[in-house]
Amino acid sequence: MKLFLVKKKSLMQKKVYILILAILILSCQGEKRSNSPKASQIINYLEETETDFNARMEWWRNARFGMFIHWGAYAVPAGVHKGKEVKGIGEWIQYYERIPAKEYETYAKLFNPQEFDADLWAKTMKEAGMQYVVITSKHHDGFSLWDSKVSNYDIVDFSPYGKDILKALSLACKKQGIKFGLYHSIMDWHHPDAQYDSFLRNEKDTIGYKEKFKVYLENYMKPQVKELVDNYDPSILWFDGEWVDEFTHEQGKALYQYVRTLKPDILINNRVDKGRQGMQGMNKKNGDYAGDFGTPEQEILDKAADSDWESCMTMNDTWGYKKNDNNWKSSEVLIHNLIDVTAKGGNYLLNIGPTSDGVIPEPSLERLKQMGEWLNTNGIAIYKTERLQKNYKQGENIRFTKKKGKDDFYAITLKKPKATFVIKNLKPRPNTNIYLLGNDSPIPWEFVENEGLKITIPKILLDTWSKSSHAWAFHIKGKEL
Ligand code: FHN
């Protein structure tokens, strides 16, 4: 009996060994497969199909409105260096004052935003009607707002604050359902292999800097970008500082491919490469420039565009906080900008520059609140809309939007309308009502061939227009003429 049992056991043992061996072989095979992708498995993201591109862009196109945040060590001087008010945008103070990197580090060591409240910031974005955020991970000054393992010139190791700002904000945004994006500067005024500009570059020869920049790009910048994608799962990477001549078109295409390989469905702006035509922001027509959307800066395209674009703009005159910049755009101008951009098929990325304490300036909060109130009533005319095929506007004071895939149109008047006014390019479906968004009473209308759609606003309604109306959106079910 015992022998039988022994035999049975050794047979059983053999089966177990064979099973373990088979599992080991299979898993090694699997590992080999996953570690050494075949050529067919390497995807060239620069050759994406239209269908895949549209699918990847959809949430962003529907979002229309996002928050830009420029925040970092430059908030410490806040536009004043050694007692002198420095002209120009706040985040460029190191450049304007030719402050060597070593001396500028003093500001990084003083950056200690004790009042930073990620949940409050995310709630502010939500209440403003913003669907995504793009925050500076590292601006040109090279100071990183996350706990980088590639460098200690960051908020955790170098500043007294010692906490990972990007981690906190990415989690807070996730809680509010706000897509998290990161701005990252290709140009770097702190890293010895990237410092270019005449006052920053130490070596005299102008040949070496391009070779050194390659080392910075491969051994510093890309590893930091990988940290950002791996640790904060951004939906957008918004590159900047691409204009420096040591950064090439080939490097730009490679950088785009690199980031998409890290996260295939991430969106990347056109400043990842060299195609941007200055502040106008759109790519040069002829060329294979990488980037998913154009980036007009401090301006709005002068007409509607078929390709994707996002106008980024400050509320005053600076991206990074400046204590003495009080040249604030009114809420009405900001709301009209959002409407104009949307009617032209673009997104609006509106900037805030928090203080070095971690506080959003009061004038910014006031404007965000008023934009949120307007969007509470009229957001349906902005989100998930597309531009009309022919006329995005009528005259200077009416813009049009259209709900994607539906026959719902919105005529948005930027000024108080006359009691009776005519819309030329829309014909309502018969037996449908026209409504002013935020009001339940149908508005009388008639359509006269060759004249257009005549809308008559009852006096009782017209008299409700006030300074805080900013713009009225009329919902019209029908078709574009
Ligand atoms: O130099 C930057 C500037 O500081 C700011 O970040 C803007 C925002 O898009 N981009 C560059 C200027 O074009």
CSV table of C-alpha atoms and ligand atoms in Angstrom, one decimal:
chain,number,residue,atom,x,y,z
A,1,MET,CA,0.0,0.0,0.0
A,2,LYS,CA,2.7,2.3,1.1
A,3,LEU,CA,4.6,1.7,-2.1
A,4,PHE,CA,1.5,2.5,-4.2
A,5,LEU,CA,1.0,5.7,-2.2
A,6,VAL,CA,4.6,6.6,-2.7
A,7,LYS,CA,4.3,5.8,-6.5
A,8,LYS,CA,1.1,7.8,-6.7
A,9,LYS,CA,2.7,10.7,-4.9
A,10,SER,CA,5.8,10.8,-7.2
A,11,LEU,CA,3.4,10.6,-10.2
A,12,MET,CA,1.5,13.5,-8.7
A,13,GLN,CA,4.7,15.4,-8.0
A,14,LYS,CA,5.7,14.9,-11.7
A,15,LYS,CA,2.4,16.3,-12.8
A,16,VAL,CA,2.8,19.3,-10.5
A,17,TYR,CA,6.4,19.9,-11.7
A,18,ILE,CA,5.3,19.7,-15.4
A,19,LEU,CA,2.4,22.2,-14.7
A,20,ILE,CA,4.8,24.6,-13.0
A,21,LEU,CA,7.3,24.3,-15.8
A,22,ALA,CA,4.6,25.0,-18.4
A,23,ILE,CA,3.4,28.0,-16.5
A,24,LEU,CA,6.9,29.4,-16.3
A,25,ILE,CA,7.6,28.8,-20.0
A,26,LEU,CA,4.3,30.5,-21.0
A,27,SER,CA,4.9,33.5,-18.7
A,28,CYS,CA,8.4,33.9,-20.0
A,29,GLN,CA,7.0,33.8,-23.6
A,30,GLY,CA,4.4,36.3,-22.5
A,31,GLU,CA,7.1,38.5,-20.9
A,32,LYS,CA,9.3,38.3,-24.0
A,33,ARG,CA,6.3,39.3,-26.1
A,34,SER,CA,5.5,42.3,-23.8
A,35,ASN,CA,9.1,43.4,-23.5
A,36,SER,CA,10.1,43.2,-27.1
A,37,PRO,CA,7.2,44.3,-29.3
A,38,LYS,CA,7.4,43.3,-32.9
A,39,ALA,CA,7.7,45.9,-35.5
A,40,SER,CA,4.0,45.6,-36.2
A,41,GLN,CA,3.2,46.5,-32.6
A,42,ILE,CA,5.1,49.8,-32.7
A,43,ILE,CA,2.4,52.4,-33.5
A,44,ASN,CA,3.4,55.5,-35.4
A,45,TYR,CA,1.3,58.1,-33.7
A,46,LEU,CA,2.2,60.7,-36.3
A,47,GLU,CA,0.1,58.7,-38.8
A,48,GLU,CA,-3.1,58.5,-36.8
A,49,THR,CA,-6.4,57.9,-38.7
A,50,GLU,CA,-9.0,60.6,-38.8
A,51,THR,CA,-11.4,58.3,-36.9
A,52,ASP,CA,-8.9,57.7,-34.1
A,53,PHE,CA,-8.0,61.3,-33.9
A,54,ASN,CA,-11.7,62.4,-33.7
A,55,ALA,CA,-12.4,59.9,-31.0
A,56,ARG,CA,-9.4,61.0,-28.9
A,57,MET,CA,-10.3,64.8,-29.3
A,58,GLU,CA,-14.0,64.4,-28.6
A,59,TRP,CA,-14.1,65.2,-24.9
A,60,TRP,CA,-11.8,68.2,-25.4
A,61,ARG,CA,-14.0,69.6,-28.2
A,62,ASN,CA,-17.1,69.2,-26.1
A,63,ALA,CA,-15.4,70.9,-23.1
A,64,ARG,CA,-14.9,74.3,-24.8
A,65,PHE,CA,-13.6,76.0,-21.6
A,66,GLY,CA,-10.6,75.4,-19.4
A,67,MET,CA,-8.4,77.0,-16.7
A,68,PHE,CA,-4.8,77.8,-17.4
A,69,ILE,CA,-2.6,78.2,-14.2
A,70,HIS,CA,0.8,79.8,-14.2
A,71,TRP,CA,2.3,79.2,-10.8
A,72,GLY,CA,5.8,78.9,-9.5
A,73,ALA,CA,8.8,80.6,-7.9
A,74,TYR,CA,8.1,83.8,-10.0
A,75,ALA,CA,5.1,84.4,-7.8
A,76,VAL,CA,7.5,85.3,-5.0
A,77,PRO,CA,8.9,88.5,-6.6
A,78,ALA,CA,5.5,89.0,-8.2
A,79,GLY,CA,6.9,91.5,-10.7
A,80,VAL,CA,9.2,93.4,-8.3
A,81,HIS,CA,13.0,92.6,-8.2
A,82,LYS,CA,15.4,94.4,-5.7
A,83,GLY,CA,12.7,97.0,-5.1
A,84,LYS,CA,12.2,97.7,-8.8
A,85,GLU,CA,8.9,97.1,-10.7
A,86,VAL,CA,9.8,94.9,-13.7
A,87,LYS,CA,7.9,95.5,-16.9
A,88,GLY,CA,6.5,92.5,-18.8
A,89,ILE,CA,4.9,89.2,-17.9
A,90,GLY,CA,5.6,88.1,-14.3
A,91,GLU,CA,7.0,84.6,-15.1
A,92,TRP,CA,9.8,86.1,-17.2
A,93,ILE,CA,11.3,88.2,-14.4
A,94,GLN,CA,14.5,86.1,-14.4
A,95,TYR,CA,15.0,86.8,-18.1
A,96,TYR,CA,14.1,90.5,-18.0
A,97,GLU,CA,16.4,91.1,-15.0
A,98,ARG,CA,19.1,88.8,-16.3
A,99,ILE,CA,19.1,86.9,-13.0
A,100,PRO,CA,21.6,84.1,-13.1
A,101,ALA,CA,20.1,80.7,-12.1
A,102,LYS,CA,22.0,80.5,-8.8
A,103,GLU,CA,20.6,83.9,-7.7
A,104,TYR,CA,17.1,83.1,-8.9
A,105,GLU,CA,17.1,80.0,-6.7
A,106,THR,CA,16.6,82.3,-3.8
A,107,TYR,CA,13.0,82.8,-5.0
A,108,ALA,CA,12.5,79.1,-5.2
A,109,LYS,CA,13.7,78.7,-1.6
A,110,LEU,CA,11.1,81.3,-0.5
A,111,PHE,CA,8.2,79.7,-2.4
A,112,ASN,CA,6.1,78.3,0.4
A,113,PRO,CA,2.3,78.4,-0.5
A,114,GLN,CA,0.9,77.5,3.0
A,115,GLU,CA,-2.6,78.6,1.9
A,116,PHE,CA,-2.8,76.4,-1.2
A,117,ASP,CA,-6.0,74.4,-1.1
A,118,ALA,CA,-6.3,72.0,-4.0
A,119,ASP,CA,-9.9,71.1,-3.3
A,120,LEU,CA,-10.9,74.8,-3.2
A,121,TRP,CA,-9.1,75.4,-6.5
A,122,ALA,CA,-10.9,72.4,-8.2
A,123,LYS,CA,-14.3,73.6,-6.8
A,124,THR,CA,-13.6,77.1,-8.2
A,125,MET,CA,-12.9,75.6,-11.6
A,126,LYS,CA,-16.1,73.6,-11.4
A,127,GLU,CA,-18.3,76.5,-10.3
A,128,ALA,CA,-16.8,78.6,-13.1
A,129,GLY,CA,-18.0,76.0,-15.6
A,130,MET,CA,-14.5,75.0,-16.6
A,131,GLN,CA,-14.1,71.4,-17.8
A,132,TYR,CA,-10.4,71.0,-17.7
A,133,VAL,CA,-7.2,72.6,-16.3
A,134,VAL,CA,-3.7,73.1,-17.5
A,135,ILE,CA,-1.2,73.9,-14.8
A,136,THR,CA,2.5,74.7,-15.2
A,137,SER,CA,4.5,71.6,-14.1
A,138,LYS,CA,7.7,73.4,-15.0
A,139,HIS,CA,8.0,76.9,-16.6
A,140,HIS,CA,11.0,78.3,-18.3
A,141,ASP,CA,12.7,78.9,-15.0
A,142,GLY,CA,13.1,75.1,-14.6
A,143,PHE,CA,11.5,74.9,-11.1
A,144,SER,CA,9.2,71.8,-10.8
A,145,LEU,CA,5.9,71.8,-9.0
A,146,TRP,CA,6.1,68.1,-8.3
A,147,ASP,CA,8.4,65.7,-6.4
A,148,SER,CA,10.8,64.8,-9.3
A,149,LYS,CA,13.3,62.0,-8.9
A,150,VAL,CA,15.2,63.4,-11.9
A,151,SER,CA,16.1,66.7,-10.1
A,152,ASN,CA,15.9,68.2,-6.7
A,153,TYR,CA,15.1,71.6,-8.1
A,154,ASP,CA,11.5,71.0,-7.1
A,155,ILE,CA,8.7,72.0,-4.7
A,156,VAL,CA,9.4,69.0,-2.4
A,157,ASP,CA,13.2,69.0,-2.2
A,158,PHE,CA,14.1,72.6,-2.8
A,159,SER,CA,11.4,74.8,-1.3
A,160,PRO,CA,10.2,74.9,2.4
A,161,TYR,CA,6.7,73.8,1.3
A,162,GLY,CA,7.9,70.2,0.8
A,163,LYS,CA,4.6,68.8,-0.6
A,164,ASP,CA,3.7,67.6,-4.1
A,165,ILE,CA,1.4,70.3,-5.6
A,166,LEU,CA,0.6,68.4,-8.8
A,167,LYS,CA,-0.4,65.3,-6.9
A,168,ALA,CA,-2.8,67.2,-4.7
A,169,LEU,CA,-4.4,69.1,-7.6
A,170,SER,CA,-4.7,66.0,-9.8
A,171,LEU,CA,-6.6,64.2,-7.1
A,172,ALA,CA,-8.8,67.2,-6.3
A,173,CYS,CA,-9.6,67.6,-10.0
A,174,LYS,CA,-10.5,63.9,-10.4
A,175,LYS,CA,-12.9,64.3,-7.5
A,176,GLN,CA,-14.6,67.2,-9.3
A,177,GLY,CA,-14.6,65.4,-12.7
A,178,ILE,CA,-12.3,68.0,-14.2
A,179,LYS,CA,-9.7,66.8,-16.7
A,180,PHE,CA,-6.2,67.4,-15.5
A,181,GLY,CA,-3.6,68.8,-17.9
A,182,LEU,CA,0.1,69.9,-17.6
A,183,TYR,CA,2.0,72.7,-19.1
A,184,HIS,CA,5.7,71.8,-19.6
A,185,SER,CA,8.4,74.1,-20.9
A,186,ILE,CA,11.0,72.7,-23.4
A,187,MET,CA,13.2,75.7,-22.7
A,188,ASP,CA,14.9,75.6,-19.3
A,189,TRP,CA,16.8,78.5,-17.8
A,190,HIS,CA,18.1,76.5,-14.9
A,191,HIS,CA,19.6,73.3,-16.4
A,192,PRO,CA,23.2,73.8,-17.4
A,193,ASP,CA,22.8,71.9,-20.6
A,194,ALA,CA,19.7,73.8,-21.6
A,195,GLN,CA,20.6,77.3,-20.7
A,196,TYR,CA,20.7,79.2,-23.9
A,197,ASP,CA,20.1,82.9,-24.2
A,198,SER,CA,23.2,85.1,-24.2
A,199,PHE,CA,22.9,86.1,-20.5
A,200,LEU,CA,22.2,82.5,-19.3
A,201,ARG,CA,24.7,80.5,-21.5
A,202,ASN,CA,28.1,80.3,-19.7
A,203,GLU,CA,30.3,78.9,-22.5
A,204,LYS,CA,31.5,81.3,-25.2
A,205,ASP,CA,31.2,79.0,-28.1
A,206,THR,CA,27.9,78.9,-29.8
A,207,ILE,CA,28.4,75.4,-31.3
A,208,GLY,CA,28.3,73.4,-28.1
A,209,TYR,CA,24.9,74.5,-26.9
A,210,LYS,CA,23.0,72.5,-29.4
A,211,GLU,CA,24.8,69.3,-28.6
A,212,LYS,CA,24.4,69.9,-24.9
A,213,PHE,CA,20.7,70.6,-25.4
A,214,LYS,CA,20.3,67.1,-26.9
A,215,VAL,CA,21.7,65.6,-23.7
A,216,TYR,CA,19.3,67.8,-21.6
A,217,LEU,CA,16.3,66.7,-23.8
A,218,GLU,CA,17.1,62.9,-23.6
A,219,ASN,CA,18.5,62.6,-20.1
A,220,TYR,CA,16.5,65.2,-18.2
A,221,MET,CA,13.4,66.6,-20.0
A,222,LYS,CA,12.0,63.4,-21.3
A,223,PRO,CA,12.6,61.5,-18.0
A,224,GLN,CA,10.7,64.3,-16.3
A,225,VAL,CA,7.9,64.1,-18.8
A,226,LYS,CA,7.7,60.4,-18.1
A,227,GLU,CA,7.4,61.1,-14.4
A,228,LEU,CA,4.5,63.5,-15.1
A,229,VAL,CA,2.6,61.0,-17.2
A,230,ASP,CA,3.3,58.0,-15.0
A,231,ASN,CA,2.5,59.8,-11.7
A,232,TYR,CA,-0.3,62.3,-12.5
A,233,ASP,CA,-2.0,60.7,-15.5
A,234,PRO,CA,-2.6,64.0,-17.4
A,235,SER,CA,-5.2,64.2,-20.1
A,236,ILE,CA,-3.3,67.0,-21.8
A,237,LEU,CA,0.4,67.8,-22.2
A,238,TRP,CA,0.7,71.5,-23.1
A,239,PHE,CA,4.3,72.1,-24.3
A,240,ASP,CA,5.8,75.6,-24.6
A,241,GLY,CA,9.2,77.2,-25.2
A,242,GLU,CA,9.6,75.3,-28.4
A,243,TRP,CA,10.8,78.3,-30.3
A,244,VAL,CA,14.5,78.1,-29.2
A,245,ASP,CA,16.7,77.2,-32.2
A,246,GLU,CA,18.4,74.4,-30.3
A,247,PHE,CA,15.1,72.5,-30.4
A,248,THR,CA,14.5,71.0,-33.8
A,249,HIS,CA,11.5,69.8,-35.9
A,250,GLU,CA,12.8,66.2,-35.8
A,251,GLN,CA,13.1,66.4,-32.0
A,252,GLY,CA,9.5,67.8,-31.9
A,253,LYS,CA,8.1,64.9,-33.8
A,254,ALA,CA,10.1,62.4,-31.7
A,255,LEU,CA,8.8,64.1,-28.5
A,256,TYR,CA,5.2,63.8,-29.7
A,257,GLN,CA,5.7,60.1,-30.5
A,258,TYR,CA,7.4,59.6,-27.1
A,259,VAL,CA,4.5,61.1,-25.1
A,260,ARG,CA,1.8,59.3,-27.1
A,261,THR,CA,3.7,56.0,-26.5
A,262,LEU,CA,3.7,56.8,-22.8
A,263,LYS,CA,-0.1,57.5,-22.9
A,264,PRO,CA,-1.8,56.8,-26.3
A,265,ASP,CA,-5.0,58.8,-25.6
A,266,ILE,CA,-3.3,61.9,-24.2
A,267,LEU,CA,-3.8,65.2,-26.1
A,268,ILE,CA,-0.7,67.3,-27.0
A,269,ASN,CA,-0.7,70.9,-28.3
A,270,ASN,CA,1.2,72.1,-31.3
A,271,ARG,CA,4.0,73.7,-29.3
A,272,VAL,CA,5.5,70.1,-29.0
A,273,ASP,CA,7.0,70.8,-32.4
A,274,LYS,CA,8.0,73.8,-34.6
A,275,GLY,CA,4.9,74.4,-36.6
A,276,ARG,CA,3.4,77.3,-34.7
A,277,GLN,CA,3.2,80.6,-36.4
A,278,GLY,CA,4.0,82.9,-33.5
A,279,MET,CA,1.2,84.2,-31.3
A,280,GLN,CA,-1.4,83.5,-34.0
A,281,GLY,CA,-0.8,80.0,-32.8
A,282,MET,CA,-1.8,77.8,-35.8
A,283,ASN,CA,0.6,75.5,-37.6
A,284,LYS,CA,2.2,76.5,-40.9
A,285,LYS,CA,0.2,74.8,-43.7
A,286,ASN,CA,3.1,73.1,-45.5
A,287,GLY,CA,4.8,70.6,-43.3
A,288,ASP,CA,4.4,67.5,-41.2
A,289,TYR,CA,4.3,69.3,-37.8
A,290,ALA,CA,3.1,67.4,-34.8
A,291,GLY,CA,0.5,68.6,-32.3
A,292,ASP,CA,-3.3,68.0,-31.9
A,293,PHE,CA,-4.4,71.6,-31.7
A,294,GLY,CA,-3.3,75.1,-32.5
A,295,THR,CA,-2.6,77.6,-29.7
A,296,PRO,CA,-3.4,81.3,-30.4
A,297,GLU,CA,-2.1,83.3,-27.5
A,298,GLN,CA,-3.7,86.4,-26.1
A,299,GLU,CA,-5.8,86.5,-29.3
A,300,ILE,CA,-8.8,84.8,-31.0
A,301,LEU,CA,-8.7,83.6,-34.6
A,302,ASP,CA,-10.4,86.3,-36.7
A,303,LYS,CA,-12.7,83.7,-38.3
A,304,ALA,CA,-14.0,80.2,-37.8
A,305,ALA,CA,-11.5,77.3,-38.4
A,306,ASP,CA,-11.9,73.7,-39.2
A,307,SER,CA,-8.9,72.4,-37.4
A,308,ASP,CA,-8.8,72.3,-33.6
A,309,TRP,CA,-7.6,75.3,-31.7
A,310,GLU,CA,-7.6,76.8,-28.3
A,311,SER,CA,-7.1,80.5,-27.5
A,312,CYS,CA,-5.1,81.0,-24.2
A,313,MET,CA,-5.6,84.3,-22.5
A,314,THR,CA,-4.8,86.2,-19.3
A,315,MET,CA,-7.4,88.0,-17.3
A,316,ASN,CA,-5.0,91.0,-16.8
A,317,ASP,CA,-1.7,91.4,-18.6
A,318,THR,CA,0.4,88.7,-17.0
A,319,TRP,CA,0.4,84.9,-16.8
A,320,GLY,CA,2.4,84.6,-13.5
A,321,TYR,CA,1.2,86.7,-10.6
A,322,LYS,CA,2.3,90.4,-10.4
A,323,LYS,CA,1.2,92.3,-7.4
A,324,ASN,CA,0.8,95.6,-9.3
A,325,ASP,CA,-1.0,94.3,-12.5
A,326,ASN,CA,-4.6,95.5,-12.0
A,327,ASN,CA,-5.5,95.8,-15.7
A,328,TRP,CA,-8.3,93.2,-15.5
A,329,LYS,CA,-10.6,92.4,-18.4
A,330,SER,CA,-14.3,92.7,-17.4
A,331,SER,CA,-16.4,89.6,-16.9
A,332,GLU,CA,-18.4,90.7,-20.0
A,333,VAL,CA,-15.3,90.8,-22.2
A,334,LEU,CA,-14.3,87.3,-20.9
A,335,ILE,CA,-17.8,85.9,-21.5
A,336,HIS,CA,-18.0,87.4,-25.0
A,337,ASN,CA,-14.5,85.9,-25.7
A,338,LEU,CA,-15.8,82.5,-24.7
A,339,ILE,CA,-18.9,82.9,-26.9
A,340,ASP,CA,-16.8,84.1,-29.9
A,341,VAL,CA,-14.2,81.3,-29.6
A,342,THR,CA,-17.0,78.7,-29.3
A,343,ALA,CA,-18.8,80.1,-32.4
A,344,LYS,CA,-15.6,79.8,-34.3
A,345,GLY,CA,-15.1,76.2,-33.2
A,346,GLY,CA,-12.3,76.7,-30.7
A,347,ASN,CA,-11.7,76.3,-26.9
A,348,TYR,CA,-10.9,79.0,-24.4
A,349,LEU,CA,-8.1,78.5,-21.9
A,350,LEU,CA,-8.4,81.3,-19.4
A,351,ASN,CA,-5.4,81.9,-17.1
A,352,ILE,CA,-5.1,82.6,-13.4
A,353,GLY,CA,-1.9,83.5,-11.6
A,354,PRO,CA,-2.0,82.5,-8.0
A,355,THR,CA,0.1,84.3,-5.3
A,356,SER,CA,3.1,82.7,-3.6
A,357,ASP,CA,0.9,82.0,-0.6
A,358,GLY,CA,-1.3,79.8,-2.9
A,359,VAL,CA,-4.3,82.2,-3.1
A,360,ILE,CA,-6.2,82.9,-6.3
A,361,PRO,CA,-6.4,86.8,-6.6
A,362,GLU,CA,-9.8,88.2,-5.7
A,363,PRO,CA,-10.4,89.9,-9.1
A,364,SER,CA,-9.9,86.5,-10.8
A,365,LEU,CA,-12.3,84.9,-8.4
A,366,GLU,CA,-15.0,87.5,-9.1
A,367,ARG,CA,-14.7,87.0,-12.9
A,368,LEU,CA,-14.8,83.2,-12.6
A,369,LYS,CA,-17.9,83.4,-10.4
A,370,GLN,CA,-19.7,85.6,-13.0
A,371,MET,CA,-18.7,83.4,-15.9
A,372,GLY,CA,-20.0,80.4,-13.9
A,373,GLU,CA,-23.3,82.1,-13.3
A,374,TRP,CA,-23.7,82.9,-17.0
A,375,LEU,CA,-22.8,79.3,-17.9
A,376,ASN,CA,-25.2,77.9,-15.4
A,377,THR,CA,-28.0,79.4,-17.6
A,378,ASN,CA,-26.4,79.3,-21.0
A,379,GLY,CA,-23.8,76.4,-20.9
A,380,ILE,CA,-26.0,74.3,-23.2
A,381,ALA,CA,-25.2,76.8,-26.0
A,382,ILE,CA,-21.5,76.4,-25.4
A,383,TYR,CA,-20.7,72.8,-24.3
A,384,LYS,CA,-20.9,69.9,-26.9
A,385,THR,CA,-21.5,72.4,-29.7
A,386,GLU,CA,-20.0,72.8,-33.1
A,387,ARG,CA,-19.6,75.7,-35.4
A,388,LEU,CA,-22.1,76.4,-38.1
A,389,GLN,CA,-20.9,75.5,-41.6
A,390,LYS,CA,-21.5,78.9,-43.1
A,391,ASN,CA,-22.0,81.9,-40.7
A,392,TYR,CA,-20.7,81.8,-37.2
A,393,LYS,CA,-21.9,85.4,-36.7
A,394,GLN,CA,-24.4,88.0,-38.0
A,395,GLY,CA,-23.1,91.6,-37.8
A,396,GLU,CA,-20.8,92.2,-34.8
A,397,ASN,CA,-23.2,91.4,-32.0
A,398,ILE,CA,-24.7,88.0,-32.8
A,399,ARG,CA,-22.9,84.7,-32.7
A,400,PHE,CA,-24.3,81.2,-33.5
A,401,THR,CA,-23.6,77.8,-32.1
A,402,LYS,CA,-25.1,74.4,-32.9
A,403,LYS,CA,-25.6,71.3,-30.7
A,404,LYS,CA,-23.5,68.4,-32.1
A,405,GLY,CA,-25.6,66.1,-34.3
A,406,LYS,CA,-28.8,67.8,-33.5
A,407,ASP,CA,-31.0,70.6,-35.1
A,408,ASP,CA,-30.7,72.7,-32.0
A,409,PHE,CA,-29.2,76.1,-32.8
A,410,TYR,CA,-28.4,79.0,-30.5
A,411,ALA,CA,-28.4,82.7,-31.6
A,412,ILE,CA,-26.4,84.6,-28.9
A,413,THR,CA,-26.8,88.4,-28.7
A,414,LEU,CA,-23.8,90.1,-27.2
A,415,LYS,CA,-25.8,93.3,-26.5
A,416,LYS,CA,-29.3,94.0,-25.4
A,417,PRO,CA,-31.4,93.1,-28.5
A,418,LYS,CA,-34.0,95.3,-30.1
A,419,ALA,CA,-37.6,94.4,-29.4
A,420,THR,CA,-37.8,92.9,-32.9
A,421,PHE,CA,-34.7,91.6,-34.8
A,422,VAL,CA,-34.2,89.3,-37.8
A,423,ILE,CA,-31.9,86.3,-38.0
A,424,LYS,CA,-30.9,85.7,-41.6
A,425,ASN,CA,-29.3,82.2,-41.6
A,426,LEU,CA,-31.7,80.0,-39.7
A,427,LYS,CA,-35.1,78.6,-40.5
A,428,PRO,CA,-37.1,77.2,-37.6
A,429,ARG,CA,-38.9,73.9,-37.9
A,430,PRO,CA,-42.6,74.6,-38.2
A,431,ASN,CA,-44.7,74.5,-35.0
A,432,THR,CA,-41.6,74.8,-32.8
A,433,ASN,CA,-41.1,77.4,-30.1
A,434,ILE,CA,-38.1,79.7,-29.6
A,435,TYR,CA,-37.0,80.3,-26.1
A,436,LEU,CA,-34.6,82.6,-24.4
A,437,LEU,CA,-32.3,80.3,-22.3
A,438,GLY,CA,-33.3,80.8,-18.6
A,439,ASN,CA,-36.9,81.8,-19.4
A,440,ASP,CA,-39.8,79.4,-19.9
A,441,SER,CA,-42.1,81.6,-22.1
A,442,PRO,CA,-42.0,80.9,-25.8
A,443,ILE,CA,-41.0,83.9,-27.9
A,444,PRO,CA,-43.2,85.0,-30.8
A,445,TRP,CA,-41.6,84.5,-34.2
A,446,GLU,CA,-42.3,84.3,-37.9
A,447,PHE,CA,-40.3,83.2,-40.9
A,448,VAL,CA,-40.6,85.2,-44.1
A,449,GLU,CA,-38.9,83.8,-47.2
A,450,ASN,CA,-36.2,86.2,-48.5
A,451,GLU,CA,-36.4,88.2,-45.3
A,452,GLY,CA,-35.5,85.7,-42.6
A,453,LEU,CA,-36.6,84.8,-39.1
A,454,LYS,CA,-38.2,87.7,-37.3
A,455,ILE,CA,-38.1,87.4,-33.5
A,456,THR,CA,-40.2,89.7,-31.3
A,457,ILE,CA,-39.3,89.9,-27.6
A,458,PRO,CA,-42.2,90.8,-25.3
A,459,LYS,CA,-41.4,94.1,-23.4
A,460,ILE,CA,-41.8,92.3,-20.0
A,461,LEU,CA,-39.0,90.0,-21.0
A,462,LEU,CA,-36.8,92.7,-22.7
A,463,ASP,CA,-37.0,94.8,-19.6
A,464,THR,CA,-35.2,92.1,-17.6
A,465,TRP,CA,-32.0,92.7,-19.5
A,466,SER,CA,-29.5,94.1,-17.0
A,467,LYS,CA,-25.8,94.9,-16.7
A,468,SER,CA,-25.2,91.4,-15.4
A,469,SER,CA,-26.9,89.8,-18.4
A,470,HIS,CA,-23.8,90.0,-20.6
A,471,ALA,CA,-25.3,88.0,-23.5
A,472,TRP,CA,-28.7,86.3,-24.3
A,473,ALA,CA,-28.9,82.9,-26.0
A,474,PHE,CA,-32.0,82.1,-28.0
A,475,HIS,CA,-32.7,78.4,-28.7
A,476,ILE,CA,-34.0,77.7,-32.2
A,477,LYS,CA,-34.8,74.2,-33.5
A,478,GLY,CA,-34.5,74.2,-37.3
A,479,LYS,CA,-31.9,74.3,-40.0
A,480,GLU,CA,-29.1,76.5,-41.3
A,481,LEU,CA,-29.8,78.3,-44.5
B,1,FHN,O1,6.9,82.4,-22.7
B,1,FHN,C1,5.6,81.8,-22.4
B,1,FHN,C2,4.9,82.7,-21.4
B,1,FHN,O2,5.6,82.8,-20.2
B,1,FHN,C3,3.5,82.0,-21.2
B,1,FHN,O3,3.7,80.7,-20.6
B,1,FHN,C4,2.8,81.8,-22.5
B,1,FHN,C5,1.4,81.2,-22.2
B,1,FHN,O4,1.1,80.4,-23.3
B,1,FHN,N1,3.6,81.1,-23.4
B,1,FHN,C6,4.9,81.6,-23.7
B,1,FHN,C7,4.8,82.9,-24.5
B,1,FHN,O5,4.3,82.5,-25.8
